[in-house]
XYZ file of C-alpha atoms in Angstrom:
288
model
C 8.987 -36.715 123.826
C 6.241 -37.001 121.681
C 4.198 -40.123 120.419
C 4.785 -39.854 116.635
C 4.628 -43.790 116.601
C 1.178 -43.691 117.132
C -2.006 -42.550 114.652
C -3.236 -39.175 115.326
C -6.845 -39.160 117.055
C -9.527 -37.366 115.304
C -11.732 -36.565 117.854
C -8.534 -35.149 119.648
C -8.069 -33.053 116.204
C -11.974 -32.235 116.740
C -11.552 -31.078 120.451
C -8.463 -28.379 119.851
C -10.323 -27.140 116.268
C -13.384 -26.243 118.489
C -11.531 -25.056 121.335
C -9.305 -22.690 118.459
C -12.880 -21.238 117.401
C -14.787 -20.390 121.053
C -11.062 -19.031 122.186
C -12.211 -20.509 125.294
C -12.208 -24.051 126.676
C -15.856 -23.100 128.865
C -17.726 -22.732 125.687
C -15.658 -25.368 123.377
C -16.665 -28.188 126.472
C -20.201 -27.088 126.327
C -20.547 -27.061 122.447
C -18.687 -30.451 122.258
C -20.770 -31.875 125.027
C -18.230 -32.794 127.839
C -16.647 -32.005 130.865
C -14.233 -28.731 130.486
C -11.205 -30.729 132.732
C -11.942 -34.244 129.939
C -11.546 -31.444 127.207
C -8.479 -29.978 128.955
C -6.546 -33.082 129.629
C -7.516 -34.515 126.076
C -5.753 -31.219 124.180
C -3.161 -32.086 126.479
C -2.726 -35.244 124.885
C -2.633 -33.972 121.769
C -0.161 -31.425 122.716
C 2.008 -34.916 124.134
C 1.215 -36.394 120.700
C 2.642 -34.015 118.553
C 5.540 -32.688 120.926
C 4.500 -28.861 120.776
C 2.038 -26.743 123.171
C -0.778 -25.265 120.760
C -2.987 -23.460 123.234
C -1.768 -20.511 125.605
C -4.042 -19.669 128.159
C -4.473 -16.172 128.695
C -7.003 -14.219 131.052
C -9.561 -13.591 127.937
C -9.714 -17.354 127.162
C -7.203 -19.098 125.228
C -4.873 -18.189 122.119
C -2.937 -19.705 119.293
C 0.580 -20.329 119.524
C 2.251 -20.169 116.873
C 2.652 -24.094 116.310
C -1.378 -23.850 117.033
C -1.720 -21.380 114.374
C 0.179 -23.359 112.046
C -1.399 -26.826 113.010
C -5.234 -25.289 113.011
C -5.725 -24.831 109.170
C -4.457 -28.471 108.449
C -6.643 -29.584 111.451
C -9.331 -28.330 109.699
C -8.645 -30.185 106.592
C -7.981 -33.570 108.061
C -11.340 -33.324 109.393
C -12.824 -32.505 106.386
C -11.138 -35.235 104.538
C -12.686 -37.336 107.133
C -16.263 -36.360 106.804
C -15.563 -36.574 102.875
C -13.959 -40.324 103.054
C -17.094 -40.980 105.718
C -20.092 -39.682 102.710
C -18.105 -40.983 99.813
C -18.560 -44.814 101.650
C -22.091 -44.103 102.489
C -22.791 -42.907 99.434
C -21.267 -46.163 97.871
C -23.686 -48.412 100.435
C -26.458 -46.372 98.949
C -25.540 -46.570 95.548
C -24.864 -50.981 96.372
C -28.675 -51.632 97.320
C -31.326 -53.180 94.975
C -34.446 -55.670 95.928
C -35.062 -57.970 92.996
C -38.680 -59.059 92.604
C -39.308 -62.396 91.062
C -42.964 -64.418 90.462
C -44.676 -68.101 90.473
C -41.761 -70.996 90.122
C -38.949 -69.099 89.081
C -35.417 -69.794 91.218
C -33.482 -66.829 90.887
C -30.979 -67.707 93.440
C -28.122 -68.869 91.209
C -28.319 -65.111 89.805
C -28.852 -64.037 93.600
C -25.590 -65.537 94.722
C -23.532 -64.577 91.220
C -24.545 -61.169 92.126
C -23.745 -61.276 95.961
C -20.383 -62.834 94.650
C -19.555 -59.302 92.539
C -20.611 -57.149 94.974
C -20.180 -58.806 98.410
C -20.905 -55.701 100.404
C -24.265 -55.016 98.655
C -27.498 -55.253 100.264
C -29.237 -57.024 98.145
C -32.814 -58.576 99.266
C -35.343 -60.396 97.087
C -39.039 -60.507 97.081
C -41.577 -63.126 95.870
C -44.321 -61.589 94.179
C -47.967 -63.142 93.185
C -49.995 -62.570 90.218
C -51.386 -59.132 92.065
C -48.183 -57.477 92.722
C -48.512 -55.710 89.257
C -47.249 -52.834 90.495
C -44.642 -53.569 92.263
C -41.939 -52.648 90.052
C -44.012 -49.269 89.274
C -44.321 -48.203 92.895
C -40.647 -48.853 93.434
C -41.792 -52.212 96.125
C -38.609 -53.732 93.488
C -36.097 -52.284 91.409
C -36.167 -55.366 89.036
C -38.338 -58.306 88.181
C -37.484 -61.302 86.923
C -40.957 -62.910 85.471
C -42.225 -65.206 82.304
C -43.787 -62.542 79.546
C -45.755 -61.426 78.855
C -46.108 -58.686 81.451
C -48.681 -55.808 81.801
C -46.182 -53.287 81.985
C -46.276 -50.551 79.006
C -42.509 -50.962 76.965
C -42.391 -47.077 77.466
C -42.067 -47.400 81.204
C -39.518 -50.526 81.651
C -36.227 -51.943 80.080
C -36.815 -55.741 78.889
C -34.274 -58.260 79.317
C -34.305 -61.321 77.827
C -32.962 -64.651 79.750
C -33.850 -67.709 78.564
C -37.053 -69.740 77.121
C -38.570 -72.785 78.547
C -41.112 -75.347 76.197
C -44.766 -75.613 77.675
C -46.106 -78.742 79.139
C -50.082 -80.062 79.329
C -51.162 -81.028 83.202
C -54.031 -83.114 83.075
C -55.650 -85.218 85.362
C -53.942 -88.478 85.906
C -56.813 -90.460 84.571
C -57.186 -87.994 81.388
C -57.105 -89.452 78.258
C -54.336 -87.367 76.989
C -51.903 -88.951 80.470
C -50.732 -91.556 78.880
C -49.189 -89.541 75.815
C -45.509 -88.575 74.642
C -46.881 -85.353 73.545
C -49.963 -83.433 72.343
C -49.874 -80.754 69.347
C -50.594 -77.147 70.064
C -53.488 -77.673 67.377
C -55.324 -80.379 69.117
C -55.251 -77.449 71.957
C -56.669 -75.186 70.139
C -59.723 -76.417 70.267
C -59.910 -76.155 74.010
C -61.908 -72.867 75.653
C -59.934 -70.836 77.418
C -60.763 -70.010 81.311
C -61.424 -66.518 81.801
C -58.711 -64.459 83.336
C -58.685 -62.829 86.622
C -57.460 -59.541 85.778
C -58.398 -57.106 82.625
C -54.786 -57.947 81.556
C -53.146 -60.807 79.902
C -51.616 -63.857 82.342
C -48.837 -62.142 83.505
C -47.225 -65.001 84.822
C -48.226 -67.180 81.578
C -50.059 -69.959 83.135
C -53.840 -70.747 81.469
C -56.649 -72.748 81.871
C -58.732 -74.422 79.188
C -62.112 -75.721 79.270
C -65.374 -74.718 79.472
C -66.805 -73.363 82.790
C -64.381 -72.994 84.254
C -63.992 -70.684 87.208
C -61.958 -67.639 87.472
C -59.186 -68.578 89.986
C -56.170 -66.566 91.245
C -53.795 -68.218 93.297
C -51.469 -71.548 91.223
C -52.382 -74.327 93.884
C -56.502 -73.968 93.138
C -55.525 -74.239 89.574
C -53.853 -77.366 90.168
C -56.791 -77.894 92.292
C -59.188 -77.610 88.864
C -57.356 -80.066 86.960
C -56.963 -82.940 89.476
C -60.845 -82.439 89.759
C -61.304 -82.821 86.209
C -62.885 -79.741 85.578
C -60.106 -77.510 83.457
C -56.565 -78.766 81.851
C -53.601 -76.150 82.500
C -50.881 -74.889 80.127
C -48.071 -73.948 82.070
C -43.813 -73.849 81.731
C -42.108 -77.174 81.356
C -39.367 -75.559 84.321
C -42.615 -75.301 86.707
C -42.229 -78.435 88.256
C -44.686 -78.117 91.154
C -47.106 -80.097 89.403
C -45.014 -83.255 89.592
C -45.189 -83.025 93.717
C -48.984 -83.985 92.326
C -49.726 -87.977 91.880
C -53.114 -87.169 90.718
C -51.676 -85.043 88.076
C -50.160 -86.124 84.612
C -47.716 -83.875 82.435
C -47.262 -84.008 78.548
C -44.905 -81.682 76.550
C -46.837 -79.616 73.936
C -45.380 -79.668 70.302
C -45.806 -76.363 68.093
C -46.509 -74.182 71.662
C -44.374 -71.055 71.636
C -41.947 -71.170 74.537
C -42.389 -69.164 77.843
C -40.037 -66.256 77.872
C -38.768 -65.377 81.245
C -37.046 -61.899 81.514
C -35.869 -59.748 83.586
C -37.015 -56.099 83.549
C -36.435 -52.728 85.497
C -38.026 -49.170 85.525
C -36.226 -47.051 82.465
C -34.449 -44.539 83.274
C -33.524 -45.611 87.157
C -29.907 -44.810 87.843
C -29.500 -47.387 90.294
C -25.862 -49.296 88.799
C -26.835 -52.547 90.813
C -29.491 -53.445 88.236
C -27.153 -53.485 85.212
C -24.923 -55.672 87.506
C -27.886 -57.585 87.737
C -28.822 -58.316 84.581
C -24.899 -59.568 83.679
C -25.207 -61.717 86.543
C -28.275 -62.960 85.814
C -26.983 -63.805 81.988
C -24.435 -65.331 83.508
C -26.005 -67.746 86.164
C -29.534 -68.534 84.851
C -29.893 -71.614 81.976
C -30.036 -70.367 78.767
């Protein structure tokens, strides 16, 4: 009576396929790593299983019978199957994987969890970047970066995406006399030195200083740190709202600035399929 009820091991499939190449259960228990009478009593539970003795043991080793003979080339292709079906799904948890870089104030988690939502067996892991990570995306630290442009990253080396613009705001000291205003102009800025920059490059992450002397700084919070002292006054996004957590601090939305342009981009030419799923879920989730 056999047990055609049940599913059909593989490693049962495994054990009489090695046993059918060695001829000899001695050297099939050694190659598979256990104990010739385990091996023995496992074939015979295959040989329950399927209702039909496969193995004849004969005073070289072992042989084929005939239902072996018949059974072994199909063995052979179940397990292959097996290892196929096993690569294909690795492959797929390979090809499911991207880290997503993402600078200063931005909140890319509605995009994060629009994304997760798609592909819910991804791994998908995000990393906040500062204004020296420049080569993050370069050096493969992130396979995308969602940022404000401009970016010192050549066009021939990434793929821009466009999300969505944000107005600029003035942050002044609360006690400036600009506070108290509904707005400035972007002329009456104009006149304003700019701080030097930290880097050879332009402000990646579009935040500036203006006034004269004024130190070069790197990190955002000795910025802020400039203006509440009165010594510099700060351009920055109007969705950077850090500022506000500030009550020395005053804001004032700038007429005639240019917007900040936040976009996400990725190394051209990168194969990975989980950054184009990206970038539709990040048009999707993100303001516009």
């Amino acid at each position: 009576m056999n047990d055609l009820g049940q599913d059909l091991e593989l490693r049962l499939v495994r054990y009489f396929t090695a046993v059918a190449e060695h001829q000899n259960f001695g050297r099939a228990a050694a190659d598979l790593h256990v104990a010739q009478p385990a091996l023995s009593r496992q074939i015979q539970r295959l040989e329950k299983h399927l209702g039909v003795r496969l193995l004849d043991r004969i005073p070289q080793g072992t042989r084929l019978t005939p239902a072996g003979q018949a059974f072994l080339p199909r063995a052979r292709a179940l397990l292959q199957a097996a290892r196929e079906a096993e690569l294909a799904v690795r492959e797929q948890a390979e090809a499911e994987r991207i880290t997503i870089g993402y600078v200063e104030d931005l909140v890319i988690t509605a995009a994060v969890r629009e994304l997760r939502r798609r592909h819910p067996g991804a791994e998908i892991t995000t990393r906040h970047l500062n204004c020296r990570d420049v080569g993050a995306l370069a050096g493969k630290v992130v396979d995308a970066l969602i940022a404000r442009a401009p970016l010192p990253l050549a066009d021939d080396d990434v793929r821009t995406t466009p999300l969505y613009e944000e107005p600029r705001k003035l942050v002044v000291p609360h006690d400036h006399p600009w506070a108290g205003r509904a707005s400035v102009t972007s002329a009456e800025l104009a006149g304003v030195q700019a701080a030097p920059c930290v880097f050879e490059t332009a402000d990646w992450t579009s935040y500036q200083l203006l006034g004269s002397g004024v130190p070069q700084v790197e990190s955002y919070e000795d910025k802020l740190e400039l203006v509440a002292n009165g010594r510099a006054i700060a351009v920055l996004p109007a969705g950077d709202r850090r500022s506000s957590l500030r009550p020395d601090l005053a804001t004032v939305p700038i007429e005639g600035a240019s917007p900040s342009r936040v976009v996400l981009v990725s190394r051209k030419g990168d194969p990975n399929p989980m950054i184009r799923s990206l970038r539709l879920a990040a048009e999707a989730a993100l303001p516009t």
